[in-house]
Amino acid sequence: TNIILLGPPGAGKGTQAKRLVDARNMVQLSTGDMLREAKTSGSEMGRKVAAIMERGELVTDEVVIGLIREKLSGAAGGGFIFDGFPRTLAQADALGDLLAEVGQNLDAVIEMQVDDAALVARITGRYTCGACGSVYHDQTRPAAVEGVCDDCGASQMVRRADDTEETLRTRLMEYYKKTSPLLGYYYAKGALTPVDGLAAMDEVAGAIAAVLDSKN
Ligand code: AP5
Ligand code: ZN
């Protein structure tokens, strides 16, 4: 089963993708994570994208489509979770073509609905394990022992450079201008299923599981 998790910054895409990897052996394809990796690799591409990401703007379609193309030829396990991709209509068209090339379908597009007011608190309270990528929050999901990852035991918690209230405003504007048209695009294809992203993490996971089960 191949799905897209679609929603604004802080909607919970990464959190739910990680759970699906553990629960269903799915493969998470997060263009945000891939771009952050490119950034730390010190490559020329990495340096270019770092500045764009820190401003909260979208990286070019060409770059992210290239990243996804590389990963799609790999093993799909229980299916792909597209997390933070596609984000423009051009990316959505490219994904359709790439999936067709590898003989795969898109089974569902899950719209994670959250209102803007909640996103500020989500984003400014977030921290992530630098070793395994598990996502935490100062209030809603603190690590059991401060600074130590519950999932892998590493002490490498990091906060993202773009997780400020000011940059979030730019990220949200980019979402409304360039990404929200995808809701209509996938609705018209009969693929869109809305999920209440404001519910507790377990409830959101349950709602997504129900969508996946209905496709199997
Ligand atoms: P990306 O890394 O994709 O960031 P994003 O879309 O802004 O999404 P986030 O990772 O911020 O949020 P999330 O929805 O994953 O929420 P999370 O689960 O962490 O992109 C970063 C940048 O890279 C972009 O700005 C752009 O520059 C570039 N980029 C990436 N992809 C691109 C593309 N395709 N094209 C062009 N450019 C691209 O949750 C947030 C917090 O809330 C956490 O602390 C979590 O613990 C908490 N939380 C989650 N769920 C709940 C819940 N149900 N209840 C309470 N708290 C919760
Ligand atoms: Zn960890």
Coordinates of C-alpha atoms and ligand atoms in Angstrom, one line a residue:
T1 CA 0.0 0.0 0.0
N2 CA 1.4 3.4 -1.0
I3 CA 0.1 6.5 0.7
I4 CA 0.7 10.2 0.8
L5 CA 0.5 12.1 4.2
L6 CA -0.5 15.6 3.2
G7 CA -0.8 18.5 5.7
P8 CA 0.8 21.7 6.9
P9 CA 4.0 21.9 8.8
G10 CA 3.5 20.4 12.3
A11 CA 0.4 18.4 11.2
G12 CA 2.0 15.2 12.5
K13 CA 3.1 13.6 9.2
G14 CA 6.5 12.6 10.5
T15 CA 5.1 11.3 13.8
Q16 CA 2.6 9.0 12.0
A17 CA 5.0 7.9 9.3
K18 CA 7.4 6.6 12.0
R19 CA 4.6 4.6 13.6
L20 CA 3.6 3.1 10.2
V21 CA 7.3 2.1 9.6
D22 CA 7.2 0.2 13.0
A23 CA 3.7 -1.2 12.8
R24 CA 3.5 -2.2 9.1
N25 CA 7.1 -2.3 7.8
M26 CA 6.4 0.5 5.4
V27 CA 9.1 2.7 4.0
Q28 CA 9.1 6.4 4.9
L29 CA 10.2 8.7 2.2
S30 CA 10.5 12.2 3.8
T31 CA 11.9 14.7 1.4
G32 CA 12.5 17.0 4.4
D33 CA 14.7 14.4 6.1
M34 CA 16.5 13.7 2.8
L35 CA 17.2 17.4 2.3
R36 CA 18.5 17.8 5.9
E37 CA 20.8 14.8 5.3
A38 CA 22.1 16.5 2.1
K39 CA 22.7 19.6 4.2
T40 CA 25.0 17.9 6.7
S41 CA 26.8 16.0 3.9
G42 CA 28.5 19.3 2.9
S43 CA 27.7 18.8 -0.8
E44 CA 27.1 21.8 -3.1
M45 CA 23.4 20.8 -3.3
G46 CA 23.3 20.7 0.5
R47 CA 24.6 24.2 0.8
K48 CA 22.1 25.6 -1.6
V49 CA 19.1 23.9 0.0
A50 CA 20.1 24.8 3.5
A51 CA 19.6 28.5 2.9
I52 CA 16.2 27.9 1.3
M53 CA 15.0 25.6 4.1
E54 CA 16.1 28.1 6.8
R55 CA 13.9 30.7 5.2
G56 CA 11.0 28.3 5.1
E57 CA 10.6 28.3 1.4
L58 CA 10.2 25.3 -0.9
V59 CA 13.3 23.7 -2.6
T60 CA 13.0 23.4 -6.4
D61 CA 10.8 20.6 -7.9
E62 CA 13.8 19.3 -9.8
V63 CA 15.9 18.6 -6.7
V64 CA 13.1 16.9 -4.7
I65 CA 11.8 14.9 -7.6
G66 CA 15.4 13.7 -8.2
L67 CA 15.6 12.5 -4.5
I68 CA 12.4 10.6 -4.7
R69 CA 13.3 9.0 -8.1
E70 CA 16.4 7.5 -6.5
K71 CA 14.5 6.0 -3.6
L72 CA 11.6 4.5 -5.6
S73 CA 13.8 1.9 -7.3
G74 CA 14.7 0.5 -3.8
A75 CA 12.7 -2.1 -1.8
A76 CA 9.1 -1.0 -1.0
G77 CA 8.5 -3.3 2.0
G78 CA 4.9 -2.9 3.1
G79 CA 4.6 0.1 0.8
F80 CA 5.8 3.7 0.6
I81 CA 4.8 6.5 2.8
F82 CA 5.3 9.9 1.1
D83 CA 5.9 12.3 3.9
G84 CA 6.2 16.0 2.8
F85 CA 6.1 15.1 -0.9
P86 CA 4.5 16.0 -3.2
R87 CA 4.2 19.7 -2.3
T88 CA 3.4 21.2 -5.7
L89 CA 1.2 20.2 -8.6
A90 CA 4.4 19.5 -10.7
Q91 CA 5.7 17.2 -8.0
A92 CA 2.3 15.4 -7.9
D93 CA 2.4 14.8 -11.6
A94 CA 5.9 13.6 -11.4
L95 CA 5.0 11.2 -8.6
G96 CA 2.3 9.7 -10.7
D97 CA 4.7 9.1 -13.6
L98 CA 7.4 7.7 -11.3
L99 CA 5.0 5.2 -9.6
A100 CA 3.8 4.1 -13.0
E101 CA 7.4 3.5 -14.1
V102 CA 8.0 1.1 -11.2
G103 CA 4.6 -0.6 -11.6
Q104 CA 3.1 0.8 -8.3
N105 CA -0.2 2.6 -7.5
L106 CA -1.0 5.4 -5.2
D107 CA -3.6 3.9 -2.8
A108 CA -4.6 6.8 -0.6
V109 CA -3.9 10.4 0.2
I110 CA -4.4 11.2 3.8
E111 CA -5.2 14.9 4.6
M112 CA -4.1 15.6 8.1
Q113 CA -6.4 18.5 9.2
V114 CA -5.0 20.8 11.9
D115 CA -5.8 24.5 12.5
D116 CA -3.1 27.1 12.3
A117 CA -3.3 28.1 16.0
A118 CA -2.3 24.5 17.0
L119 CA 0.7 24.5 14.7
V120 CA 2.7 27.2 16.5
A121 CA 2.7 25.2 19.7
R122 CA 3.5 21.9 17.8
I123 CA 6.4 23.4 16.0
T124 CA 8.0 25.5 18.7
G125 CA 7.8 22.6 21.2
R126 CA 9.3 20.0 18.9
Y127 CA 12.6 18.2 19.2
T128 CA 14.0 15.1 17.4
C129 CA 16.4 12.3 18.1
G130 CA 19.4 13.0 15.8
A131 CA 20.3 9.3 15.9
C132 CA 17.0 7.5 15.0
G133 CA 14.6 10.4 14.0
S134 CA 12.0 9.8 16.6
V135 CA 9.9 13.0 17.1
Y136 CA 9.2 14.5 20.6
H137 CA 7.4 17.5 22.0
D138 CA 8.1 19.5 25.2
Q139 CA 4.4 19.1 26.3
T140 CA 2.7 16.4 24.3
R141 CA 5.5 13.8 24.0
P142 CA 8.4 14.4 26.2
A143 CA 11.2 11.8 26.4
A144 CA 10.9 9.7 29.6
V145 CA 14.4 10.7 30.7
E146 CA 15.2 14.3 29.6
G147 CA 17.6 14.3 26.6
V148 CA 17.6 10.6 26.1
C149 CA 15.7 8.9 23.2
D150 CA 13.0 6.4 24.4
D151 CA 13.4 4.5 21.2
C152 CA 17.1 4.1 20.7
G153 CA 18.8 5.4 23.9
A154 CA 21.0 8.0 22.2
S155 CA 21.5 11.4 23.8
Q156 CA 21.4 13.4 20.6
M157 CA 18.3 15.5 20.7
V158 CA 18.1 18.3 18.1
R159 CA 15.9 21.2 17.4
R160 CA 15.4 22.3 13.8
A161 CA 16.7 25.7 12.6
D162 CA 13.4 26.4 10.8
D163 CA 11.2 25.7 13.9
T164 CA 10.7 29.3 14.9
E165 CA 7.4 31.1 15.0
E166 CA 8.7 33.5 12.3
T167 CA 9.8 30.8 9.8
L168 CA 6.7 28.9 10.5
R169 CA 4.7 31.8 9.0
T170 CA 6.7 31.5 5.7
R171 CA 6.3 27.7 5.7
L172 CA 2.5 28.1 6.2
M173 CA 2.3 30.6 3.4
E174 CA 4.1 28.3 1.1
Y175 CA 1.7 25.5 2.1
Y176 CA -1.4 27.5 1.3
K177 CA 0.0 28.9 -2.0
K178 CA 1.7 25.9 -3.5
T179 CA 0.6 22.7 -1.6
S180 CA -3.1 23.2 -0.8
P181 CA -4.1 22.9 -4.5
L182 CA -3.1 19.3 -4.2
L183 CA -6.2 18.7 -2.0
G184 CA -8.4 19.5 -5.0
Y185 CA -6.1 17.5 -7.3
Y186 CA -6.4 14.3 -5.3
Y187 CA -10.0 14.8 -4.3
A188 CA -10.9 14.9 -8.1
K189 CA -9.0 11.6 -8.4
G190 CA -11.2 10.1 -5.6
A191 CA -8.0 9.5 -3.5
L192 CA -8.4 12.0 -0.7
T193 CA -9.4 11.0 2.9
P194 CA -9.4 13.6 5.7
V195 CA -8.2 12.7 9.2
D196 CA -8.6 14.8 12.3
G197 CA -5.0 15.7 13.0
L198 CA -5.9 17.5 16.3
A199 CA -6.9 14.3 17.9
A200 CA -4.4 12.5 20.3
M201 CA -1.6 10.7 18.5
D202 CA -3.0 7.2 19.1
E203 CA -6.4 8.3 17.7
V204 CA -4.8 9.7 14.6
A205 CA -2.8 6.5 14.2
G206 CA -6.1 4.5 14.5
A207 CA -7.8 6.6 11.8
I208 CA -4.9 6.1 9.4
A209 CA -4.8 2.4 10.1
A210 CA -8.6 2.2 9.2
V211 CA -7.9 3.9 5.9
L212 CA -5.0 1.5 5.1
D213 CA -7.1 -1.6 6.1
S214 CA -9.9 -0.4 3.8
K215 CA -7.4 -0.5 0.9
N216 CA -6.0 -4.0 1.5
Ligands
AP5_1 P1 9.6 19.0 6.2 O1 10.7 18.4 6.9 O2 8.7 18.2 5.3 O3 8.7 19.8 7.3 P2 7.2 20.2 7.3 O4 6.3 19.8 6.2 O5 7.2 21.6 7.6 O6 6.6 19.2 8.4 P3 7.2 19.1 9.8 O7 8.3 18.0 9.8 O8 7.5 20.4 10.3 O9 5.9 18.5 10.5 P4 5.2 17.1 10.6 O10 3.8 17.2 9.9 O11 6.1 16.0 10.2 O12 4.9 17.1 12.2 P5 5.6 16.2 13.3 O13 5.1 14.8 13.2 O14 7.0 16.5 13.4 O15 10.1 20.2 5.3 C1 11.1 21.1 5.8 C2 11.6 22.0 4.6 O16 12.2 21.2 3.6 C3 10.5 22.7 3.8 O17 10.2 24.0 4.5 C4 11.2 22.9 2.5 O18 12.1 24.0 2.5 C5 11.9 21.6 2.3 N1 11.1 20.6 1.6 C6 10.8 19.4 2.1 N2 10.0 18.6 1.2 C7 9.9 19.4 0.1 C8 9.3 19.3 -1.1 N3 8.6 18.1 -1.4 N4 9.4 20.3 -2.1 C9 10.1 21.4 -1.8 N5 10.7 21.6 -0.6 C10 10.6 20.6 0.3 O19 4.8 16.8 14.6 C11 5.1 18.2 15.0 C12 5.1 18.2 16.6 O20 3.8 17.9 17.1 C13 6.1 17.2 17.2 O21 6.7 17.7 18.3 C14 5.1 16.0 17.6 O22 5.6 15.4 18.8 C15 3.8 16.8 17.9 N6 2.6 16.0 17.6 C16 2.4 15.3 16.5 N7 1.2 14.7 16.4 C17 0.6 15.2 17.6 C18 -0.8 14.9 18.1 N8 -1.7 14.2 17.5 N9 -1.1 15.6 19.3 C19 -0.1 16.3 19.9 N10 1.1 16.6 19.5 C20 1.5 16.0 18.3
ZN2 ZN 16.5 7.8 18.9

